CSV table of C-alpha atoms in Angstrom, one decimal:
chain,number,residue,atom,x,y,z
A,134,MET,CA,-28.8,-29.8,-34.9
A,135,ASN,CA,-26.0,-27.5,-34.0
A,136,ILE,CA,-25.8,-25.5,-31.0
A,137,LEU,CA,-23.0,-23.1,-30.3
A,138,VAL,CA,-21.8,-21.4,-26.6
A,139,ILE,CA,-20.8,-18.2,-26.5
A,140,PRO,CA,-18.4,-15.7,-26.2
A,141,GLY,CA,-14.8,-17.4,-26.3
A,142,CYS,CA,-13.0,-18.8,-23.2
A,143,ASP,CA,-11.1,-22.0,-22.8
A,144,ASP,CA,-10.3,-24.6,-20.4
A,145,THR,CA,-7.2,-22.7,-18.7
A,146,ASN,CA,-9.9,-21.0,-16.8
A,147,ARG,CA,-11.6,-23.8,-14.4
A,148,GLY,CA,-14.3,-21.4,-14.0
A,149,ASP,CA,-15.9,-20.8,-17.5
A,150,GLN,CA,-14.7,-24.3,-18.2
A,151,ALA,CA,-17.3,-25.0,-15.8
A,152,LEU,CA,-19.8,-22.8,-16.9
A,153,ILE,CA,-19.4,-24.3,-20.5
A,154,TRP,CA,-19.7,-27.8,-19.2
A,155,GLU,CA,-22.6,-27.1,-17.0
A,156,SER,CA,-24.3,-25.2,-20.1
A,157,VAL,CA,-24.2,-27.6,-22.4
A,158,ARG,CA,-25.9,-30.2,-19.5
A,159,ILE,CA,-28.7,-27.6,-19.0
A,160,ALA,CA,-28.9,-28.0,-22.3
A,161,LYS,CA,-29.2,-31.6,-22.8
A,162,ASP,CA,-31.7,-31.7,-20.4
A,163,ALA,CA,-33.9,-29.0,-21.9
A,164,GLY,CA,-33.7,-31.2,-25.1
A,165,LEU,CA,-30.8,-29.7,-27.0
A,166,ASN,CA,-29.4,-32.3,-28.7
A,167,GLY,CA,-26.6,-32.3,-31.2
A,168,ASN,CA,-23.3,-31.3,-31.8
A,169,PHE,CA,-21.7,-28.7,-29.4
A,170,TYR,CA,-19.2,-26.3,-30.6
A,171,MET,CA,-17.5,-23.5,-28.2
A,172,ILE,CA,-15.3,-20.7,-29.8
A,173,SER,CA,-12.0,-21.3,-28.4
A,174,THR,CA,-8.6,-21.8,-29.6
A,175,GLU,CA,-8.4,-26.0,-30.3
A,176,GLU,CA,-4.8,-26.2,-28.2
A,177,CYS,CA,-6.5,-24.7,-25.2
A,178,SER,CA,-9.4,-26.7,-25.4
A,179,LEU,CA,-8.5,-30.3,-25.1
A,180,GLN,CA,-10.2,-31.2,-22.0
A,181,SER,CA,-13.7,-29.6,-23.6
A,182,GLN,CA,-13.1,-31.6,-26.7
A,183,ASN,CA,-12.5,-34.7,-24.5
A,184,GLU,CA,-16.4,-33.7,-22.9
A,185,GLY,CA,-17.3,-34.1,-26.9
A,186,ILE,CA,-17.8,-29.8,-27.4
A,187,PHE,CA,-15.7,-29.0,-30.2
A,188,SER,CA,-13.5,-25.9,-30.8
A,189,THR,CA,-13.8,-23.2,-33.3
A,190,PRO,CA,-11.8,-19.9,-33.8
A,191,TYR,CA,-12.7,-16.4,-32.7
A,192,ILE,CA,-13.9,-14.5,-35.3
A,193,LEU,CA,-13.4,-11.1,-33.2
A,194,PRO,CA,-10.3,-11.9,-30.9
A,195,HIS,CA,-9.2,-10.0,-28.0
A,196,PRO,CA,-6.4,-7.9,-28.9
A,197,SER,CA,-4.1,-9.5,-25.9
A,198,VAL,CA,-3.9,-12.6,-27.7
A,199,HIS,CA,-1.2,-11.0,-30.6
A,200,PHE,CA,0.5,-9.7,-27.4
A,201,LYS,CA,1.3,-13.4,-25.4
A,202,ARG,CA,5.1,-12.8,-25.6
A,203,MET,CA,5.1,-9.4,-24.1
A,204,SER,CA,7.3,-9.7,-20.7
A,205,ASP,CA,4.7,-8.5,-18.3
A,206,ASN,CA,1.1,-7.0,-19.2
A,207,ARG,CA,-0.1,-7.0,-15.7
A,208,LYS,CA,-0.3,-3.0,-16.2
A,209,TYR,CA,-2.2,-1.2,-18.5
A,210,THR,CA,0.8,0.9,-19.5
A,211,THR,CA,0.7,3.4,-22.2
A,212,LYS,CA,2.2,1.1,-24.9
A,213,LEU,CA,-0.3,-1.9,-24.2
A,214,LYS,CA,-3.0,0.2,-24.7
A,215,LEU,CA,-1.6,1.8,-28.2
A,216,LEU,CA,-1.0,-1.6,-29.4
A,217,TRP,CA,-4.2,-3.0,-28.1
A,218,GLY,CA,-6.0,0.0,-29.9
A,219,ILE,CA,-4.4,-0.4,-33.1
A,220,ARG,CA,-4.9,-4.1,-33.3
A,221,ALA,CA,-8.4,-3.7,-32.0
A,222,ILE,CA,-9.2,-1.3,-35.0
A,223,CYS,CA,-7.5,-3.7,-37.3
A,224,ASP,CA,-10.0,-5.9,-36.4
A,225,LEU,CA,-13.3,-4.3,-36.2
A,226,CYS,CA,-12.9,-3.3,-39.8
A,227,VAL,CA,-13.7,-6.7,-40.9
A,228,ALA,CA,-15.9,-8.2,-38.0
A,229,VAL,CA,-18.6,-5.2,-38.0
A,230,PRO,CA,-19.4,-5.6,-41.5
A,231,LEU,CA,-20.2,-9.5,-41.1
A,232,THR,CA,-22.7,-8.2,-38.4
A,233,GLN,CA,-24.5,-7.2,-41.5
A,234,ASN,CA,-26.2,-9.2,-43.9
A,235,CYS,CA,-25.8,-6.9,-46.7
A,236,PHE,CA,-22.1,-6.8,-46.1
A,237,ARG,CA,-21.5,-10.5,-45.1
A,238,LYS,CA,-20.6,-11.9,-47.9
A,239,ILE,CA,-18.2,-8.8,-49.3
A,240,PHE,CA,-16.5,-9.0,-46.0
A,241,LYS,CA,-16.3,-13.0,-45.7
A,242,HIS,CA,-14.0,-12.8,-47.9
A,243,PHE,CA,-11.4,-11.2,-46.0
A,244,LEU,CA,-11.5,-13.5,-43.3
A,245,PRO,CA,-8.5,-15.8,-42.8
A,246,LYS,CA,-9.4,-19.7,-43.3
A,247,ASP,CA,-9.8,-20.2,-39.6
A,248,LYS,CA,-12.2,-17.6,-39.2
A,249,LYS,CA,-14.5,-18.1,-42.1
A,250,ARG,CA,-15.0,-21.6,-41.1
A,251,THR,CA,-16.2,-20.0,-37.8
A,252,LEU,CA,-18.2,-18.0,-40.0
A,253,ASN,CA,-19.7,-21.0,-42.1
A,254,LEU,CA,-20.7,-22.7,-38.6
A,255,TYR,CA,-22.6,-20.1,-38.0
A,256,GLU,CA,-24.6,-20.5,-40.7
A,257,ASP,CA,-25.6,-23.8,-39.7
A,258,ILE,CA,-26.1,-23.0,-35.8
A,259,ASP,CA,-29.6,-23.6,-34.8
A,260,VAL,CA,-29.3,-22.2,-31.2
A,261,ALA,CA,-26.6,-20.0,-29.1
A,262,ILE,CA,-26.2,-20.2,-25.6
A,263,VAL,CA,-23.8,-17.4,-23.7
A,264,LYS,CA,-22.1,-19.1,-21.3
A,265,GLY,CA,-22.4,-17.9,-17.5
A,266,GLY,CA,-20.1,-14.9,-15.8
A,267,GLY,CA,-19.5,-11.8,-15.1
A,268,PHE,CA,-17.7,-10.2,-18.0
A,269,LEU,CA,-20.8,-7.7,-19.1
A,270,HIS,CA,-19.2,-4.7,-16.8
A,271,ALA,CA,-17.6,-1.6,-17.9
A,272,ASN,CA,-16.1,1.8,-16.0
A,273,SER,CA,-15.8,4.5,-18.1
A,274,GLY,CA,-13.4,5.3,-21.2
A,275,LEU,CA,-13.1,3.9,-25.1
A,276,ALA,CA,-11.4,1.2,-24.0
A,277,GLU,CA,-14.4,-0.3,-21.4
A,278,ILE,CA,-16.8,0.6,-24.4
A,279,TYR,CA,-14.7,-1.9,-27.1
A,280,LYS,CA,-14.6,-4.5,-24.2
A,281,ILE,CA,-18.2,-4.5,-23.9
A,282,TYR,CA,-18.6,-4.7,-27.7
A,283,PHE,CA,-16.0,-7.5,-27.9
A,284,PHE,CA,-17.6,-9.5,-25.4
A,285,LEU,CA,-21.2,-9.0,-27.1
A,286,TYR,CA,-19.6,-9.6,-30.4
A,287,HIS,CA,-20.5,-13.0,-31.0
A,288,ILE,CA,-23.6,-12.8,-29.8
A,289,ILE,CA,-24.6,-9.7,-31.8
A,290,LEU,CA,-23.4,-11.5,-34.6
A,291,ALA,CA,-25.8,-14.4,-33.9
A,292,LEU,CA,-29.0,-12.1,-33.8
A,293,SER,CA,-28.0,-10.7,-37.0
A,294,MET,CA,-28.1,-13.9,-38.7
A,295,ASN,CA,-32.1,-14.8,-36.6
A,296,ILE,CA,-29.9,-17.5,-34.7
A,297,PRO,CA,-32.1,-17.9,-31.0
A,298,VAL,CA,-29.7,-16.8,-27.9
A,299,LEU,CA,-30.3,-18.0,-24.2
A,300,VAL,CA,-28.5,-16.0,-21.9
A,301,MET,CA,-27.2,-18.1,-19.2
A,302,PRO,CA,-26.9,-16.6,-15.4
A,303,ASN,CA,-24.4,-13.6,-15.6
A,304,SER,CA,-23.7,-10.7,-13.2
A,305,TYR,CA,-24.1,-7.0,-15.2
A,306,GLY,CA,-22.7,-3.8,-14.1
A,307,PRO,CA,-22.0,-1.8,-13.4
A,308,PHE,CA,-22.3,0.5,-16.1
A,309,GLU,CA,-20.2,3.9,-16.0
A,310,SER,CA,-20.1,4.4,-19.9
A,311,ARG,CA,-23.9,5.2,-21.6
A,312,ILE,CA,-23.0,3.6,-24.7
A,313,ALA,CA,-22.0,0.5,-22.9
A,314,ARG,CA,-25.6,0.5,-21.1
A,315,ARG,CA,-27.2,1.3,-24.6
A,316,LEU,CA,-25.2,-1.7,-26.2
A,317,ILE,CA,-26.3,-4.1,-23.9
A,318,ARG,CA,-30.1,-3.3,-23.8
A,319,LYS,CA,-29.9,-3.1,-27.8
A,320,THR,CA,-28.1,-6.9,-27.7
A,321,LEU,CA,-29.9,-8.4,-25.0
A,322,SER,CA,-33.2,-7.3,-25.5
A,323,LYS,CA,-33.2,-9.5,-28.5
A,324,CYS,CA,-32.2,-12.8,-27.0
A,325,ASP,CA,-35.1,-15.2,-26.2
A,326,ILE,CA,-34.1,-15.8,-22.4
A,327,VAL,CA,-32.2,-13.5,-20.2
A,328,THR,CA,-30.9,-14.3,-16.7
A,329,SER,CA,-29.1,-13.1,-13.9
A,330,ARG,CA,-27.5,-15.0,-11.1
A,331,GLU,CA,-27.6,-12.6,-8.4
A,332,SER,CA,-30.5,-9.6,-7.9
A,333,ILE,CA,-27.9,-6.4,-7.8
A,334,SER,CA,-27.4,-7.4,-11.6
A,335,HIS,CA,-30.9,-8.1,-12.0
A,336,ASP,CA,-32.2,-4.7,-10.5
A,337,ILE,CA,-29.0,-2.9,-12.5
A,338,LEU,CA,-29.7,-4.4,-16.2
A,339,LEU,CA,-33.8,-3.6,-15.3
A,340,ASN,CA,-33.1,-0.2,-14.2
A,341,GLU,CA,-30.0,1.0,-16.1
A,342,CYS,CA,-30.7,-1.3,-19.6
A,343,ASN,CA,-34.6,-1.8,-19.6
A,344,VAL,CA,-34.1,-5.5,-20.0
A,345,GLU,CA,-35.7,-8.1,-17.9
A,346,SER,CA,-34.8,-11.3,-16.5
A,347,LYS,CA,-34.9,-14.0,-14.3
A,348,VAL,CA,-32.4,-14.4,-11.0
A,349,THR,CA,-31.3,-18.1,-10.9
A,350,MET,CA,-28.3,-19.6,-9.5
A,351,ASP,CA,-24.7,-19.4,-11.0
A,352,LEU,CA,-24.1,-22.4,-13.1
A,353,GLY,CA,-21.2,-23.3,-11.2
A,354,ALA,CA,-22.8,-24.3,-8.3
A,355,TYR,CA,-24.4,-27.3,-10.5
A,356,LEU,CA,-21.1,-28.8,-11.1
A,357,GLN,CA,-20.7,-32.4,-10.5
A,358,LYS,CA,-17.5,-34.0,-8.7
A,359,ALA,CA,-15.1,-35.7,-10.7
A,360,GLU,CA,-16.1,-39.4,-11.5
A,361,LYS,CA,-13.3,-42.0,-10.5
A,362,PHE,CA,-10.9,-39.2,-8.7
A,363,ASN,CA,-10.0,-39.3,-5.2
A,364,PRO,CA,-9.1,-35.7,-4.2
A,365,TYR,CA,-7.4,-37.2,-1.0
A,366,LYS,CA,-5.0,-39.3,-2.7
A,367,TYR,CA,-4.2,-36.5,-5.4
A,368,LEU,CA,-3.0,-34.4,-2.3
A,369,GLU,CA,-1.2,-37.0,-0.7
A,370,SER,CA,0.8,-37.4,-3.9
A,371,LYS,CA,1.7,-33.7,-3.5
A,372,ASN,CA,2.9,-34.4,0.1
A,373,ILE,CA,0.0,-32.4,1.4
A,374,LYS,CA,-1.1,-34.1,4.9
A,375,PHE,CA,-4.2,-33.0,6.2
A,376,ILE,CA,-4.6,-31.5,10.1
A,377,LEU,CA,-7.7,-32.3,11.4
A,378,ASN,CA,-10.2,-28.6,11.0
A,379,LYS,CA,-7.4,-27.1,10.3
A,380,ASN,CA,-6.9,-27.0,6.2
A,381,VAL,CA,-7.1,-23.7,4.3
A,382,VAL,CA,-7.0,-23.5,0.6
A,383,ILE,CA,-6.6,-19.7,-1.0
A,384,THR,CA,-6.8,-18.9,-4.9
A,385,VAL,CA,-5.2,-15.5,-6.1
A,386,ARG,CA,-4.9,-13.9,-8.9
A,387,PRO,CA,-2.9,-10.7,-10.9
A,388,TYR,CA,-5.2,-7.7,-11.1
A,389,ARG,CA,-4.6,-4.7,-12.9
A,390,PHE,CA,-7.3,-2.2,-10.9
A,391,PRO,CA,-8.8,-0.7,-13.8
A,392,SER,CA,-9.9,2.8,-13.0
A,393,HIS,CA,-7.8,3.2,-9.9
A,394,SER,CA,-4.7,5.9,-10.0
A,395,ASN,CA,-2.8,3.4,-8.0
A,396,PRO,CA,-3.0,-0.1,-9.3
A,397,GLN,CA,0.2,-1.3,-8.1
A,398,LEU,CA,0.1,0.5,-4.8
A,399,LEU,CA,-3.3,-1.2,-4.8
A,400,TYR,CA,-1.8,-4.7,-6.0
A,401,GLU,CA,1.0,-4.7,-3.5
A,402,LYS,CA,-1.3,-4.5,-0.3
A,403,TYR,CA,-3.6,-7.2,-2.3
A,404,ILE,CA,-0.7,-9.0,-2.5
A,405,MET,CA,0.6,-8.1,1.5
A,406,SER,CA,-2.9,-8.9,3.0
A,407,ILE,CA,-2.8,-12.7,1.9
A,408,VAL,CA,1.3,-13.0,3.4
A,409,GLU,CA,-0.3,-11.5,6.4
A,410,LEU,CA,-3.0,-13.9,6.4
A,411,ILE,CA,-0.8,-16.9,5.7
A,412,GLU,CA,1.3,-16.3,8.7
A,413,TRP,CA,-1.2,-15.6,10.6
A,414,LEU,CA,-2.7,-19.1,10.0
A,415,ASN,CA,1.0,-20.5,10.2
A,416,ASP,CA,0.9,-19.1,14.0
A,417,ASN,CA,-2.1,-20.8,14.7
A,418,GLY,CA,-1.3,-24.1,13.4
A,419,TYR,CA,-3.1,-24.2,10.3
A,420,GLN,CA,-2.1,-25.6,7.1
A,421,VAL,CA,-1.8,-23.7,4.0
A,422,VAL,CA,-2.2,-24.5,0.3
A,423,LEU,CA,-2.3,-22.0,-2.7
A,424,ALA,CA,-4.2,-23.4,-5.6
A,425,GLU,CA,-3.5,-22.5,-9.4
A,426,HIS,CA,-7.4,-22.1,-10.4
A,427,VAL,CA,-6.3,-20.3,-13.5
A,428,TYR,CA,-3.5,-20.8,-15.5
A,429,SER,CA,-2.4,-19.0,-18.7
A,430,HIS,CA,-0.2,-17.2,-21.2
A,431,ASN,CA,-0.9,-13.9,-20.1
A,432,TYR,CA,0.6,-12.0,-17.1
A,433,HIS,CA,-2.6,-10.7,-15.5
A,434,GLU,CA,-4.6,-13.8,-15.9
A,435,SER,CA,-1.8,-16.1,-14.6
A,436,ASP,CA,-2.6,-16.9,-10.8
A,437,MET,CA,1.2,-18.7,-10.5
A,438,LYS,CA,2.5,-14.9,-11.0
A,439,ALA,CA,0.5,-13.7,-7.9
A,440,ILE,CA,1.3,-17.0,-6.5
A,441,GLU,CA,5.1,-16.3,-7.1
A,442,ASP,CA,4.2,-12.7,-6.0
A,443,ILE,CA,3.7,-14.1,-2.4
A,444,GLN,CA,6.1,-16.8,-2.2
A,445,THR,CA,8.5,-14.0,-2.5
A,446,LYS,CA,7.4,-12.7,0.4
A,447,LEU,CA,7.1,-15.9,2.3
A,448,ASP,CA,10.4,-17.1,1.7
A,449,LYS,CA,12.1,-14.0,3.5
A,450,ASN,CA,10.6,-16.0,6.5
A,451,ASN,CA,12.1,-19.3,7.0
A,452,ASN,CA,9.2,-20.4,9.4
A,453,ILE,CA,6.5,-20.0,6.8
A,454,GLU,CA,4.6,-23.7,5.9
A,455,TYR,CA,2.7,-23.7,3.2
A,456,LYS,CA,2.2,-25.8,-0.1
A,457,ILE,CA,1.4,-25.1,-3.9
A,458,ILE,CA,-1.1,-26.9,-6.3
A,459,SER,CA,0.1,-26.2,-9.6
A,460,ASP,CA,-1.1,-29.0,-12.6
A,461,HIS,CA,-2.8,-28.1,-15.8
A,462,SER,CA,-4.0,-31.8,-16.2
A,463,LEU,CA,-6.4,-31.0,-13.7
A,464,ASP,CA,-10.2,-30.0,-14.7
A,465,CYS,CA,-12.7,-28.0,-13.3
A,466,ARG,CA,-14.8,-31.3,-11.7
A,467,GLN,CA,-11.5,-32.5,-10.4
A,468,MET,CA,-10.3,-28.5,-8.8
A,469,LYS,CA,-14.1,-29.0,-7.2
A,470,SER,CA,-13.6,-32.4,-5.9
A,471,ILE,CA,-9.6,-30.8,-4.4
A,472,TYR,CA,-11.5,-28.1,-2.3
A,473,SER,CA,-14.2,-30.1,-1.0
A,474,CYS,CA,-11.2,-31.6,0.8
A,475,PHE,CA,-10.2,-28.8,3.1
A,476,ASP,CA,-12.0,-26.9,5.7
A,477,TYR,CA,-11.9,-23.6,4.6
A,478,MET,CA,-11.2,-21.4,1.3
A,479,VAL,CA,-10.0,-18.2,1.3
A,480,GLY,CA,-10.7,-17.3,-2.7
A,481,THR,CA,-9.9,-14.0,-5.4
A,482,ARG,CA,-11.2,-16.2,-8.1
A,483,PHE,CA,-15.0,-16.4,-7.3
A,484,HIS,CA,-15.8,-19.9,-9.2
A,485,SER,CA,-13.2,-21.5,-6.7
A,486,VAL,CA,-15.5,-20.0,-4.0
A,487,ILE,CA,-18.8,-21.5,-5.8
A,488,PHE,CA,-17.3,-24.7,-5.4
A,489,ALA,CA,-16.4,-24.7,-2.1
A,490,LEU,CA,-19.6,-23.2,-1.2
A,491,PHE,CA,-21.4,-25.6,-2.6
A,492,SER,CA,-19.2,-28.9,-1.8
A,493,ASN,CA,-20.0,-26.8,2.0
A,494,VAL,CA,-16.8,-25.4,2.5
A,495,PRO,CA,-16.9,-22.2,4.2
A,496,SER,CA,-15.3,-19.4,2.4
A,497,ILE,CA,-14.3,-15.5,2.4
A,498,ALA,CA,-14.5,-14.2,-1.1
A,499,ILE,CA,-12.4,-11.5,-2.3
A,500,THR,CA,-14.4,-9.6,-4.8
A,501,TYR,CA,-13.5,-7.3,-7.9
A,502,GLY,CA,-14.6,-6.8,-11.4
A,503,GLY,CA,-18.5,-5.8,-11.0
A,504,ASN,CA,-21.5,-7.3,-9.2
A,505,LYS,CA,-20.6,-11.3,-9.3
A,506,GLY,CA,-18.9,-11.5,-6.1
A,507,ILE,CA,-20.3,-9.5,-3.6
A,508,GLY,CA,-23.9,-9.9,-5.2
A,509,ILE,CA,-23.8,-14.0,-5.4
A,510,MET,CA,-22.5,-13.7,-1.5
A,511,LYS,CA,-25.1,-11.5,-0.6
A,512,ASP,CA,-28.0,-13.3,-2.2
A,513,LEU,CA,-27.0,-16.3,0.0
A,514,ASP,CA,-27.0,-14.3,3.0
A,515,ILE,CA,-23.0,-14.5,3.5
A,516,ASP,CA,-21.9,-11.2,1.9
A,517,ASP,CA,-20.2,-10.3,5.9
A,518,TYR,CA,-17.6,-13.2,4.0
A,519,SER,CA,-16.9,-10.7,0.7
A,520,ILE,CA,-14.1,-8.4,0.4
A,521,GLY,CA,-13.4,-6.0,-2.0
A,522,ILE,CA,-10.0,-6.5,-3.6
A,523,ASP,CA,-9.5,-2.6,-3.3
A,524,VAL,CA,-9.7,-2.4,-0.1
A,525,ILE,CA,-8.2,-5.1,1.7
A,526,SER,CA,-6.1,-5.3,4.7
A,527,GLY,CA,-4.1,-8.3,6.4
A,528,GLU,CA,-6.1,-7.1,9.3
A,529,PHE,CA,-9.6,-7.2,8.0
A,530,LEU,CA,-9.0,-10.6,6.3
A,531,ILE,CA,-7.3,-12.1,9.6
A,532,ASN,CA,-10.7,-10.9,11.3
A,533,THR,CA,-12.8,-12.1,8.7
A,534,PHE,CA,-11.2,-15.4,9.1
A,535,LYS,CA,-11.8,-15.7,12.5
A,536,ALA,CA,-15.1,-14.4,12.5
A,537,MET,CA,-15.9,-17.1,10.0
A,538,ILE,CA,-14.4,-19.9,12.6
A,539,GLN,CA,-16.5,-18.9,15.6
A,540,ASN,CA,-19.8,-18.5,13.2
A,541,ARG,CA,-18.6,-21.7,11.4
A,542,ASP,CA,-21.9,-23.7,12.2
A,543,GLU,CA,-24.6,-20.9,11.4
A,544,TYR,CA,-22.3,-20.7,8.0
A,545,LEU,CA,-22.9,-24.3,7.4
A,546,LYS,CA,-26.4,-24.2,8.2
A,547,LYS,CA,-26.6,-21.4,5.3
A,548,ILE,CA,-24.9,-23.6,2.6
A,549,ASN,CA,-27.2,-26.6,3.3
A,550,LYS,CA,-30.2,-24.4,2.7
A,551,ASN,CA,-28.6,-22.8,-0.2
A,552,ASN,CA,-27.8,-26.3,-1.3
A,553,GLU,CA,-31.8,-27.2,-0.8
A,554,ILE,CA,-33.1,-24.0,-3.0
A,555,ILE,CA,-30.6,-24.8,-5.9
A,556,ILE,CA,-32.0,-27.7,-7.0
A,557,SER,CA,-35.5,-26.4,-7.3
A,558,GLN,CA,-34.1,-23.5,-9.4
A,559,ARG,CA,-32.0,-25.9,-11.8
A,560,LYS,CA,-35.7,-27.6,-12.8
A,561,SER,CA,-37.1,-24.2,-13.0
A,562,PHE,CA,-34.6,-22.8,-15.7
A,563,VAL,CA,-34.6,-26.1,-17.5
A,564,ASN,CA,-38.2,-25.8,-17.9
A,565,LEU,CA,-37.7,-21.9,-19.1
A,566,ILE,CA,-35.6,-23.5,-21.5
A,567,GLU,CA,-37.9,-26.1,-22.8
A,568,GLU,CA,-41.2,-23.2,-22.9
A,569,SER,CA,-38.8,-20.8,-24.8
A,570,LEU,CA,-37.8,-23.3,-27.2
A,571,ARG,CA,-41.6,-24.0,-28.0
A,572,LYS,CA,-42.4,-20.5,-28.6
A,573,ARG,CA,-39.5,-20.6,-31.3
A,574,ASN,CA,-42.0,-23.6,-32.6
A,575,TYR,CA,-38.8,-25.9,-31.6
A,576,GLY,CA,-40.8,-29.0,-31.0
A,577,LYS,CA,-40.0,-32.0,-29.4
A,578,SER,CA,-39.2,-33.8,-32.9
A,579,PHE,CA,-36.9,-31.0,-33.9
A,580,ILE,CA,-35.2,-30.6,-30.2
A,581,ASN,CA,-34.2,-34.3,-30.2
A,582,CYS,CA,-33.0,-34.7,-33.7
């Protein structure tokens, strides 16, 4: 039996990695045994391959992969948009006909050898699993419509070949584009299972796209800590020595602020807000560690670029002390183990917050890109500790951190309560998958083959 995890991603994003690994673990618990594949470049999925998940190339890649060598792609410049647009049109000319049975055999011949290998694999896939996440949201504009189609493409291809598609817990919306809503409705309504990871997305999917979904927790909450890995010993090797009850880990990222007219100004304000928080933490005796949660060749996804921007400002003040964790050999389970050692988390990368929260670490979420952050924090009843990246300020961030310290015991009670709930949610989710497969006449004899 062959199972494919879509859409494409890789090990460089520890959050996405966790979603893939947990999607596979959920599938196995539901009785899906066989060969697991993920759409990714081979060089960026070595850790997943060690987990027994084979990689296969994208059929429709993101235009940005062709321009990794650009010195700085953190800004949506006219040149960048033009280059992406030309590349996208070229890719679509071959990719779109592949979703039509009548054209597939013809246009298959126009694919390079590596993409043809993926299309051949599709013909042998029994089940497709859409990993969880928050990638399905769109502002207005042609580029945003393409983005939605790009993320849906490998799902659309699976549906065109009558492959059962199971959508893991995702966040959806907002959808400013009517065409984007139509694409979502047309695609997800054909899937066997659709799940939302928070109530806001469930309501948007139902009210704006007329698609029913089940609400269940983000799969990152179920991620297990690494075995045979001592996070305290690792941190000690990085010269990070803990102060009683005063250890803070922070994740940041570059961000383009799409749909805003002043993106560079907003980015500078975001960076300065983090700088002001770190200065306040230093003044109050806290140890600060900046962790690289995502590494990438692309500037706009490389957390180290944002860390370096913070570092430049902090180094002007010689009295500020902080540490940096940047280690590409660490996988998502090891990162979760590391985050669990700290007393507090301030996270822009939302899965760093998920890893920390479900390790009993009170956290502040700096939210962006749709409903994923605010939606999950609201469902967990801790949305007072979420801050939008476009409205952030140093004062607001510091005051929120003070509130988290003051209400630490109450915060921990809420975390513990949610930890108990997700155990039963996971069992229900596994049962939901089993039931869906039975409807497809995938009996145990087939599922376990």
